[in-house]
Short mmCIF file of C-alpha atoms in Angstrom, two decimals:
data_model
loop_
_atom_site.label_atom_id
_atom_site.label_comp_id
_atom_site.label_asym_id
_atom_site.label_seq_id
_atom_site.Cartn_x
_atom_site.Cartn_y
_atom_site.Cartn_z
CA MET A 1 -31.31 1.95 -7.70
CA ASP A 2 -30.56 5.00 -5.58
CA GLU A 3 -26.94 6.07 -5.39
CA VAL A 4 -25.29 5.25 -2.07
CA LEU A 5 -23.76 8.46 -0.76
CA PRO A 6 -20.54 8.06 1.26
CA PHE A 7 -20.09 9.55 4.70
CA PRO A 8 -17.65 12.49 4.30
CA LEU A 9 -14.13 11.65 5.42
CA LEU A 10 -13.78 15.03 7.13
CA ALA A 11 -16.93 14.34 9.16
CA LEU A 12 -15.25 11.49 11.02
CA VAL A 13 -14.62 12.44 14.64
CA GLY A 14 -10.94 12.22 15.53
CA GLN A 15 -8.74 9.61 13.83
CA PRO A 16 -6.13 12.02 12.41
CA GLU A 17 -3.68 9.22 11.55
CA LEU A 18 -6.32 7.36 9.57
CA LYS A 19 -7.34 10.41 7.56
CA THR A 20 -3.73 11.44 6.94
CA ALA A 21 -2.59 8.02 5.77
CA LEU A 22 -5.45 7.66 3.29
CA ILE A 23 -4.95 11.15 1.87
CA LEU A 24 -1.20 10.62 1.49
CA GLY A 25 -1.91 7.36 -0.32
CA LEU A 26 -4.07 9.17 -2.86
CA ILE A 27 -1.27 11.67 -3.40
CA ASN A 28 1.53 9.12 -3.76
CA PRO A 29 0.52 5.48 -4.38
CA GLN A 30 4.25 4.62 -4.43
CA LEU A 31 4.32 4.69 -0.63
CA GLY A 32 3.10 1.11 -0.71
CA GLY A 33 -0.52 1.04 0.40
CA VAL A 34 -2.24 1.44 3.76
CA LEU A 35 -3.23 -1.19 6.31
CA ILE A 36 -5.95 -0.16 8.76
CA SER A 37 -6.26 -2.20 11.96
CA GLY A 38 -8.84 -1.78 14.67
CA PRO A 39 -11.88 -3.30 16.36
CA TYR A 40 -15.35 -3.33 14.87
CA GLY A 41 -17.34 -0.11 14.62
CA VAL A 42 -14.52 2.45 14.65
CA GLY A 43 -14.99 3.73 11.09
CA LYS A 44 -12.41 1.79 9.06
CA THR A 45 -14.62 1.05 6.05
CA THR A 46 -16.49 4.34 6.42
CA ALA A 47 -13.22 6.25 6.10
CA VAL A 48 -12.14 4.35 2.98
CA ARG A 49 -15.48 4.92 1.26
CA GLY A 50 -15.24 8.59 2.20
CA LEU A 51 -12.33 8.82 -0.25
CA LEU A 52 -14.86 8.67 -3.10
CA ASP A 53 -15.34 12.42 -2.72
CA LEU A 54 -11.60 13.03 -2.96
CA MET A 55 -10.58 10.79 -5.86
CA PRO A 56 -8.13 12.49 -8.25
CA THR A 57 -8.58 12.21 -12.00
CA VAL A 58 -6.39 9.72 -13.86
CA GLU A 59 -6.07 8.49 -17.43
CA HIS A 60 -8.31 5.47 -18.05
CA THR A 61 -7.93 3.38 -21.22
CA TRP A 62 -10.21 0.70 -22.66
CA GLU A 63 -11.07 -1.11 -25.88
CA ASP A 64 -14.43 -1.04 -27.62
CA PRO A 65 -16.05 -4.24 -28.96
CA ALA A 66 -14.14 -3.74 -32.23
CA GLY A 67 -10.84 -3.70 -30.37
CA GLN A 68 -10.18 0.01 -30.85
CA PRO A 69 -8.39 1.71 -27.94
CA HIS A 70 -9.93 4.71 -26.18
CA SER A 71 -8.84 6.89 -23.27
CA ALA A 72 -10.28 9.61 -21.07
CA ARG A 73 -9.47 11.33 -17.79
CA GLU A 74 -11.87 10.20 -15.09
CA PRO A 75 -11.85 10.13 -11.28
CA MET A 76 -10.27 7.10 -9.67
CA ARG A 77 -12.80 4.46 -8.72
CA LEU A 78 -13.14 2.46 -5.52
CA VAL A 79 -12.99 -1.27 -6.23
CA GLU A 80 -13.98 -3.41 -3.25
CA LEU A 81 -12.91 -7.03 -3.08
CA PRO A 82 -15.65 -9.37 -1.77
CA LEU A 83 -14.56 -11.53 1.16
CA ASN A 84 -15.76 -14.67 -0.65
CA ALA A 85 -13.92 -13.85 -3.90
CA ARG A 86 -12.36 -16.85 -5.64
CA LEU A 87 -8.83 -16.77 -7.01
CA GLU A 88 -10.24 -16.86 -10.55
CA ASP A 89 -12.47 -13.85 -9.77
CA VAL A 90 -9.46 -11.92 -8.53
CA VAL A 91 -6.85 -12.82 -11.14
CA GLY A 92 -9.06 -13.56 -14.14
CA GLY A 93 -9.95 -16.67 -16.08
CA ILE A 94 -11.95 -18.14 -18.93
CA ASN A 95 -15.01 -16.27 -20.16
CA GLU A 96 -17.62 -18.98 -19.67
CA ARG A 97 -20.24 -17.33 -21.91
CA VAL A 98 -17.85 -17.20 -24.87
CA ALA A 99 -16.72 -20.76 -24.17
CA ILE A 100 -20.31 -22.06 -24.23
CA GLU A 101 -21.74 -19.94 -27.05
CA GLN A 102 -18.73 -19.72 -29.38
CA GLN A 103 -16.82 -22.86 -28.43
CA ARG A 104 -13.56 -20.97 -27.96
CA VAL A 105 -11.36 -19.93 -25.06
CA LEU A 106 -11.17 -16.25 -24.18
CA LEU A 107 -9.19 -15.16 -21.14
CA GLU A 108 -10.84 -12.24 -19.37
CA GLU A 109 -9.66 -9.83 -16.71
CA GLY A 110 -10.31 -10.21 -13.01
CA ILE A 111 -10.80 -7.75 -10.18
CA LEU A 112 -7.09 -6.88 -10.10
CA ALA A 113 -7.19 -5.65 -13.70
CA LEU A 114 -10.42 -3.74 -13.03
CA ALA A 115 -8.59 -2.00 -10.19
CA HIS A 116 -5.90 -0.67 -12.57
CA ARG A 117 -5.25 3.01 -11.80
CA ASN A 118 -7.93 2.86 -9.10
CA LEU A 119 -8.17 2.17 -5.36
CA LEU A 120 -8.50 -1.48 -4.36
CA TYR A 121 -10.04 -1.96 -0.92
CA VAL A 122 -9.73 -5.33 0.81
CA ASP A 123 -11.76 -5.56 4.00
CA GLU A 124 -10.89 -8.27 6.54
CA ILE A 125 -7.72 -9.03 4.60
CA ASN A 126 -6.54 -11.32 7.40
CA LEU A 127 -9.46 -13.67 6.66
CA LEU A 128 -8.84 -14.03 2.92
CA ASP A 129 -7.60 -17.20 1.26
CA PRO A 130 -3.76 -17.00 1.36
CA ALA A 131 -3.61 -17.65 -2.41
CA VAL A 132 -5.87 -14.65 -3.04
CA VAL A 133 -3.78 -12.43 -0.76
CA LYS A 134 -0.60 -13.53 -2.55
CA ALA A 135 -2.12 -12.71 -5.94
CA ILE A 136 -3.14 -9.24 -4.73
CA LEU A 137 0.28 -8.46 -3.28
CA ASP A 138 2.11 -9.80 -6.34
CA ALA A 139 -0.01 -7.60 -8.61
CA ALA A 140 0.56 -4.59 -6.36
CA ALA A 141 4.33 -5.14 -6.49
CA GLN A 142 4.62 -5.93 -10.20
CA GLY A 143 1.90 -3.66 -11.57
CA ARG A 144 0.45 -6.42 -13.73
CA THR A 145 -1.53 -9.65 -13.56
CA LEU A 146 -0.79 -12.76 -15.60
CA VAL A 147 -3.80 -14.96 -16.42
CA ARG A 148 -2.74 -18.46 -17.41
CA ARG A 149 -4.95 -21.35 -18.48
CA GLY A 150 -3.05 -24.24 -19.98
CA PRO A 151 -0.90 -22.98 -22.88
CA MET A 152 -2.79 -19.68 -23.07
CA THR A 153 -1.64 -16.57 -21.23
CA ARG A 154 -2.78 -12.97 -21.13
CA LEU A 155 -1.20 -10.03 -19.32
CA PHE A 156 -3.29 -7.25 -17.78
CA PRO A 157 -2.01 -4.00 -16.20
CA SER A 158 -2.80 -3.87 -12.48
CA GLN A 159 -1.38 -0.72 -10.91
CA PHE A 160 -3.54 0.32 -7.98
CA PHE A 161 -3.51 1.96 -4.56
CA LEU A 162 -4.10 -0.84 -2.07
CA VAL A 163 -5.94 -0.33 1.20
CA GLY A 164 -6.56 -3.24 3.54
CA SER A 165 -8.42 -3.37 6.83
CA MET A 166 -8.63 -5.95 9.58
CA ASN A 167 -9.69 -6.64 13.14
CA PRO A 168 -6.68 -8.19 14.94
CA GLU A 169 -9.07 -10.02 17.29
CA GLU A 170 -9.83 -12.35 14.35
CA GLY A 171 -6.22 -13.25 13.64
CA ALA A 172 -2.95 -11.64 12.64
CA LEU A 173 -1.42 -11.17 9.21
CA ARG A 174 1.66 -13.16 8.33
CA PRO A 175 4.83 -11.02 8.52
CA GLN A 176 5.52 -11.27 4.77
CA ILE A 177 2.05 -9.87 4.05
CA LEU A 178 2.26 -7.15 6.69
CA ASP A 179 5.61 -6.06 5.25
CA ARG A 180 4.00 -5.22 1.90
CA PHE A 181 1.95 -2.37 3.37
CA GLY A 182 3.76 0.96 3.49
CA LEU A 183 1.71 2.68 6.19
CA ARG A 184 0.05 0.99 9.17
CA VAL A 185 -2.77 2.70 11.03
CA TRP A 186 -4.18 1.61 14.37
CA VAL A 187 -7.68 3.03 14.74
CA THR A 188 -8.14 3.73 18.44
CA PRO A 189 -11.74 3.68 19.69
CA LEU A 190 -12.97 7.08 20.84
CA GLU A 191 -12.57 7.29 24.61
CA HIS A 192 -13.82 10.73 25.60
CA PRO A 193 -17.61 10.79 26.16
CA ARG A 194 -17.97 14.08 24.27
CA ALA A 195 -16.21 12.65 21.22
CA ARG A 196 -18.41 9.55 21.23
CA LEU A 197 -21.52 11.69 21.61
CA GLU A 198 -20.46 13.87 18.69
CA ALA A 199 -19.82 10.76 16.58
CA TYR A 200 -23.32 9.51 17.39
CA ARG A 201 -24.90 12.84 16.49
CA ARG A 202 -23.10 12.96 13.16
CA ALA A 203 -24.06 9.38 12.36
CA ARG A 204 -27.69 10.14 13.19
CA GLY A 205 -27.62 13.29 11.07
CA PHE A 206 -26.19 11.40 8.11
CA HIS A 207 -28.72 8.57 8.28
CA THR A 208 -31.62 11.01 8.70
CA ASP A 209 -30.74 13.09 5.63
CA PRO A 210 -27.53 12.05 3.84
CA ALA A 211 -27.71 14.81 1.23
CA ALA A 212 -28.18 17.60 3.77
CA PHE A 213 -25.45 16.22 6.00
CA ARG A 214 -23.01 15.98 3.10
CA ALA A 215 -23.88 19.52 2.03
CA ALA A 216 -22.60 20.80 5.38
CA TYR A 217 -19.17 19.36 4.54
CA ALA A 218 -19.26 19.98 0.79
CA GLU A 219 -17.08 23.09 0.79
CA GLN A 220 -14.38 21.53 2.99
CA THR A 221 -14.47 18.32 0.96
CA ALA A 222 -14.17 20.13 -2.37
CA ALA A 223 -11.23 22.16 -1.05
CA LEU A 224 -9.47 18.98 0.10
CA ALA A 225 -10.10 17.30 -3.26
CA GLU A 226 -8.45 20.27 -5.00
CA GLU A 227 -5.51 20.03 -2.60
CA VAL A 228 -5.08 16.34 -3.45
CA GLU A 229 -4.98 17.17 -7.17
CA SER A 230 -2.48 19.97 -6.56
CA ALA A 231 -0.30 17.77 -4.38
CA ARG A 232 -0.16 15.07 -7.07
CA ALA A 233 1.10 17.72 -9.49
CA ILE A 234 3.70 18.96 -6.99
CA LEU A 235 4.90 15.47 -5.99
CA PRO A 236 7.28 14.85 -8.95
CA HIS A 237 9.18 18.00 -7.97
CA VAL A 238 9.54 17.15 -4.26
CA GLU A 239 13.10 16.36 -3.16
CA THR A 240 14.43 15.00 0.13
CA PRO A 241 17.66 16.59 1.40
CA THR A 242 20.53 14.13 1.65
CA HIS A 243 20.94 14.61 5.40
CA LEU A 244 17.28 13.70 5.97
CA GLU A 245 17.65 10.60 3.81
CA GLU A 246 20.63 9.60 5.94
CA ILE A 247 18.73 10.30 9.17
CA SER A 248 15.81 8.21 7.91
CA LEU A 249 18.08 5.27 7.14
CA ALA A 250 19.80 5.63 10.51
CA LEU A 251 16.38 5.58 12.17
CA VAL A 252 15.39 2.39 10.36
CA GLN A 253 18.65 0.75 11.38
CA ALA A 254 18.38 1.96 14.97
CA LEU A 255 14.98 0.28 15.19
CA LYS A 256 16.54 -2.89 13.71
CA VAL A 257 14.00 -3.10 10.91
CA PRO A 258 15.17 -5.73 8.39
CA SER A 259 12.94 -4.88 5.40
CA GLN A 260 14.09 -2.25 2.93
CA ARG A 261 10.45 -1.47 2.25
CA ALA A 262 10.52 0.50 5.51
CA GLU A 263 12.66 3.34 4.21
CA ILE A 264 10.77 3.39 0.91
CA ALA A 265 7.49 3.88 2.76
CA LEU A 266 8.98 6.45 5.12
CA LEU A 267 10.61 8.60 2.44
CA GLU A 268 7.80 8.34 -0.13
CA ALA A 269 5.14 9.20 2.46
CA ALA A 270 7.28 12.12 3.63
CA ARG A 271 7.40 13.37 0.04
CA ALA A 272 3.61 13.06 -0.16
CA ARG A 273 3.21 15.06 3.06
CA ALA A 274 5.47 17.80 1.72
CA ALA A 275 3.43 17.95 -1.49
CA ALA A 276 0.21 18.07 0.54
CA ASP A 277 1.68 21.07 2.36
CA PHE A 278 2.47 22.76 -1.00
CA ARG A 279 6.24 22.34 -0.57
CA ASP A 280 8.87 20.88 -2.89
CA THR A 281 11.30 19.98 -0.10
CA VAL A 282 10.90 17.38 2.65
CA THR A 283 11.55 18.64 6.19
CA ALA A 284 12.43 16.97 9.47
CA GLU A 285 8.82 17.49 10.57
CA ASP A 286 7.65 15.33 7.65
CA ILE A 287 9.93 12.50 8.77
CA CYS A 288 8.80 12.81 12.40
CA ARG A 289 5.11 12.78 11.48
CA ILE A 290 5.40 9.83 9.12
CA ALA A 291 7.80 7.62 11.09
CA PRO A 292 5.18 6.05 13.41
CA LEU A 293 2.94 5.22 10.44
CA ALA A 294 5.73 3.75 8.33
CA LEU A 295 7.86 1.98 10.93
CA ARG A 296 5.48 0.43 13.46
CA GLN A 297 5.03 -3.35 13.41
CA ARG A 298 8.26 -3.85 11.46
CA HIS A 299 10.78 -4.94 14.10
CA SER A 300 11.20 -8.71 14.35
CA MET A 301 12.81 -10.23 17.44
CA GLN A 302 12.96 -13.58 15.63
CA ILE A 303 14.90 -12.14 12.68
CA GLU A 304 17.20 -10.25 15.05
CA GLN A 305 18.00 -13.43 16.96
CA TYR A 306 18.41 -15.42 13.75
CA SER A 307 20.85 -12.82 12.33
CA SER A 308 22.79 -12.80 15.60
CA ASP A 309 23.09 -16.60 15.54
CA LEU A 310 24.34 -16.55 11.94
CA ALA A 311 26.91 -13.84 12.74
CA ALA A 312 28.23 -15.90 15.65
CA GLU A 313 28.44 -18.97 13.44
CA ARG A 314 30.29 -16.99 10.75
CA ALA A 315 32.81 -15.84 13.37
CA MET A 316 33.41 -19.48 14.35
CA ILE A 317 33.99 -20.45 10.71
CA ASP A 318 36.41 -17.56 10.16
CA ALA A 319 38.31 -18.44 13.34
CA ALA A 320 38.63 -22.08 12.28
CA LEU A 321 39.88 -21.07 8.82
CA ALA A 322 42.41 -18.65 10.32
CA ALA A 323 43.80 -21.43 12.50
CA LEU A 324 44.18 -23.88 9.61
CA LEU A 325 45.35 -21.69 6.71
CA SER A 326 48.71 -19.97 6.39
CA PRO A 327 48.41 -16.15 6.37
CA THR A 328 51.47 -15.95 4.06
CA GLU A 329 50.05 -18.09 1.24
CA PRO A 330 51.33 -16.59 -2.07
CA PRO A 331 48.72 -14.97 -4.34
CA VAL A 332 47.76 -16.68 -7.61
CA ALA A 333 48.12 -14.67 -10.83
CA ARG A 334 44.89 -13.83 -12.69
CA ARG A 335 44.21 -12.18 -16.03
CA LYS A 336 41.90 -9.47 -14.66
CA ARG A 337 39.73 -8.64 -11.68
CA SER A 338 36.53 -10.66 -11.95
CA THR A 339 33.01 -9.43 -11.34
CA VAL A 340 32.62 -12.02 -8.59
CA ARG A 341 35.64 -10.58 -6.78
CA GLN A 342 34.21 -7.08 -7.15
CA ILE A 343 30.94 -8.26 -5.63
CA GLU A 344 32.79 -9.93 -2.77
CA GLY A 345 34.60 -6.67 -2.13
CA GLU A 346 31.26 -4.97 -1.45
CA ALA A 347 30.68 -7.12 1.63
#
């Protein structure tokens, strides 16, 4: 079978946010994954597959048939989750061939374990079975997958860079799922006629002769791939000044974002951008560039109202207690300050 050549990421017309978010995710998977939203035909899947030319090398480990461990440095792979995937396909389950031929139970890995140290792409994530989505997000958060069948269990490592895409016309993601994605990209359809014409011409050129078209972008693509590798090496040395950390937290609070994943995504993506720019210090520009990607779609009017109602109710309780209890009640002696009292003092 002929190899399917990906459309170069840098050949996409426009879409700077999309390209930036995907590149930053390759540099720092700790930013929490990328969710790409947009209508059909705007290049969501094309962009993700274009990352194949940019994949950094990572340490892959495996066991041979004799159970001996092996390892080698290889480029990250793109693992695509089929829309019709069953929960057992995703998490893992019983090896049916071994069960039939050898009359024994062998638990085998699923797609999540195959995605370990790779990029897992989930297209139309808003249409997946909720149980499958939960398994994916749990593995992404914990870095491992537990396969359980009756009394038997087996643990597989599942650390991966998660990219999801969706068309909001087909339905929204639940808030608890949306919150798990660090960066959120809205892919705006090209509006200028010249941009759309250029996109058509590039698509035609690629389909006419993929190899020749890719050759025209080979030098730029190779340079970007080297930059990604360099940025991954720089990333551990990148620091964020304290005042920018404080500004970032103030920004999150000013926007009334309840989830603490917001500041993690913001600061980790800012570190990735600094590394991509060959710097070891985050700047205010990094925060400004990343903030829309990390903080959009995070404010919840319902949570804000719920918190306000609880605060008002707490004030009523405190007022009632103050009216009933004597403020001069003598203190009771205790042997030492308890941990519970220390925790209460943090409130």
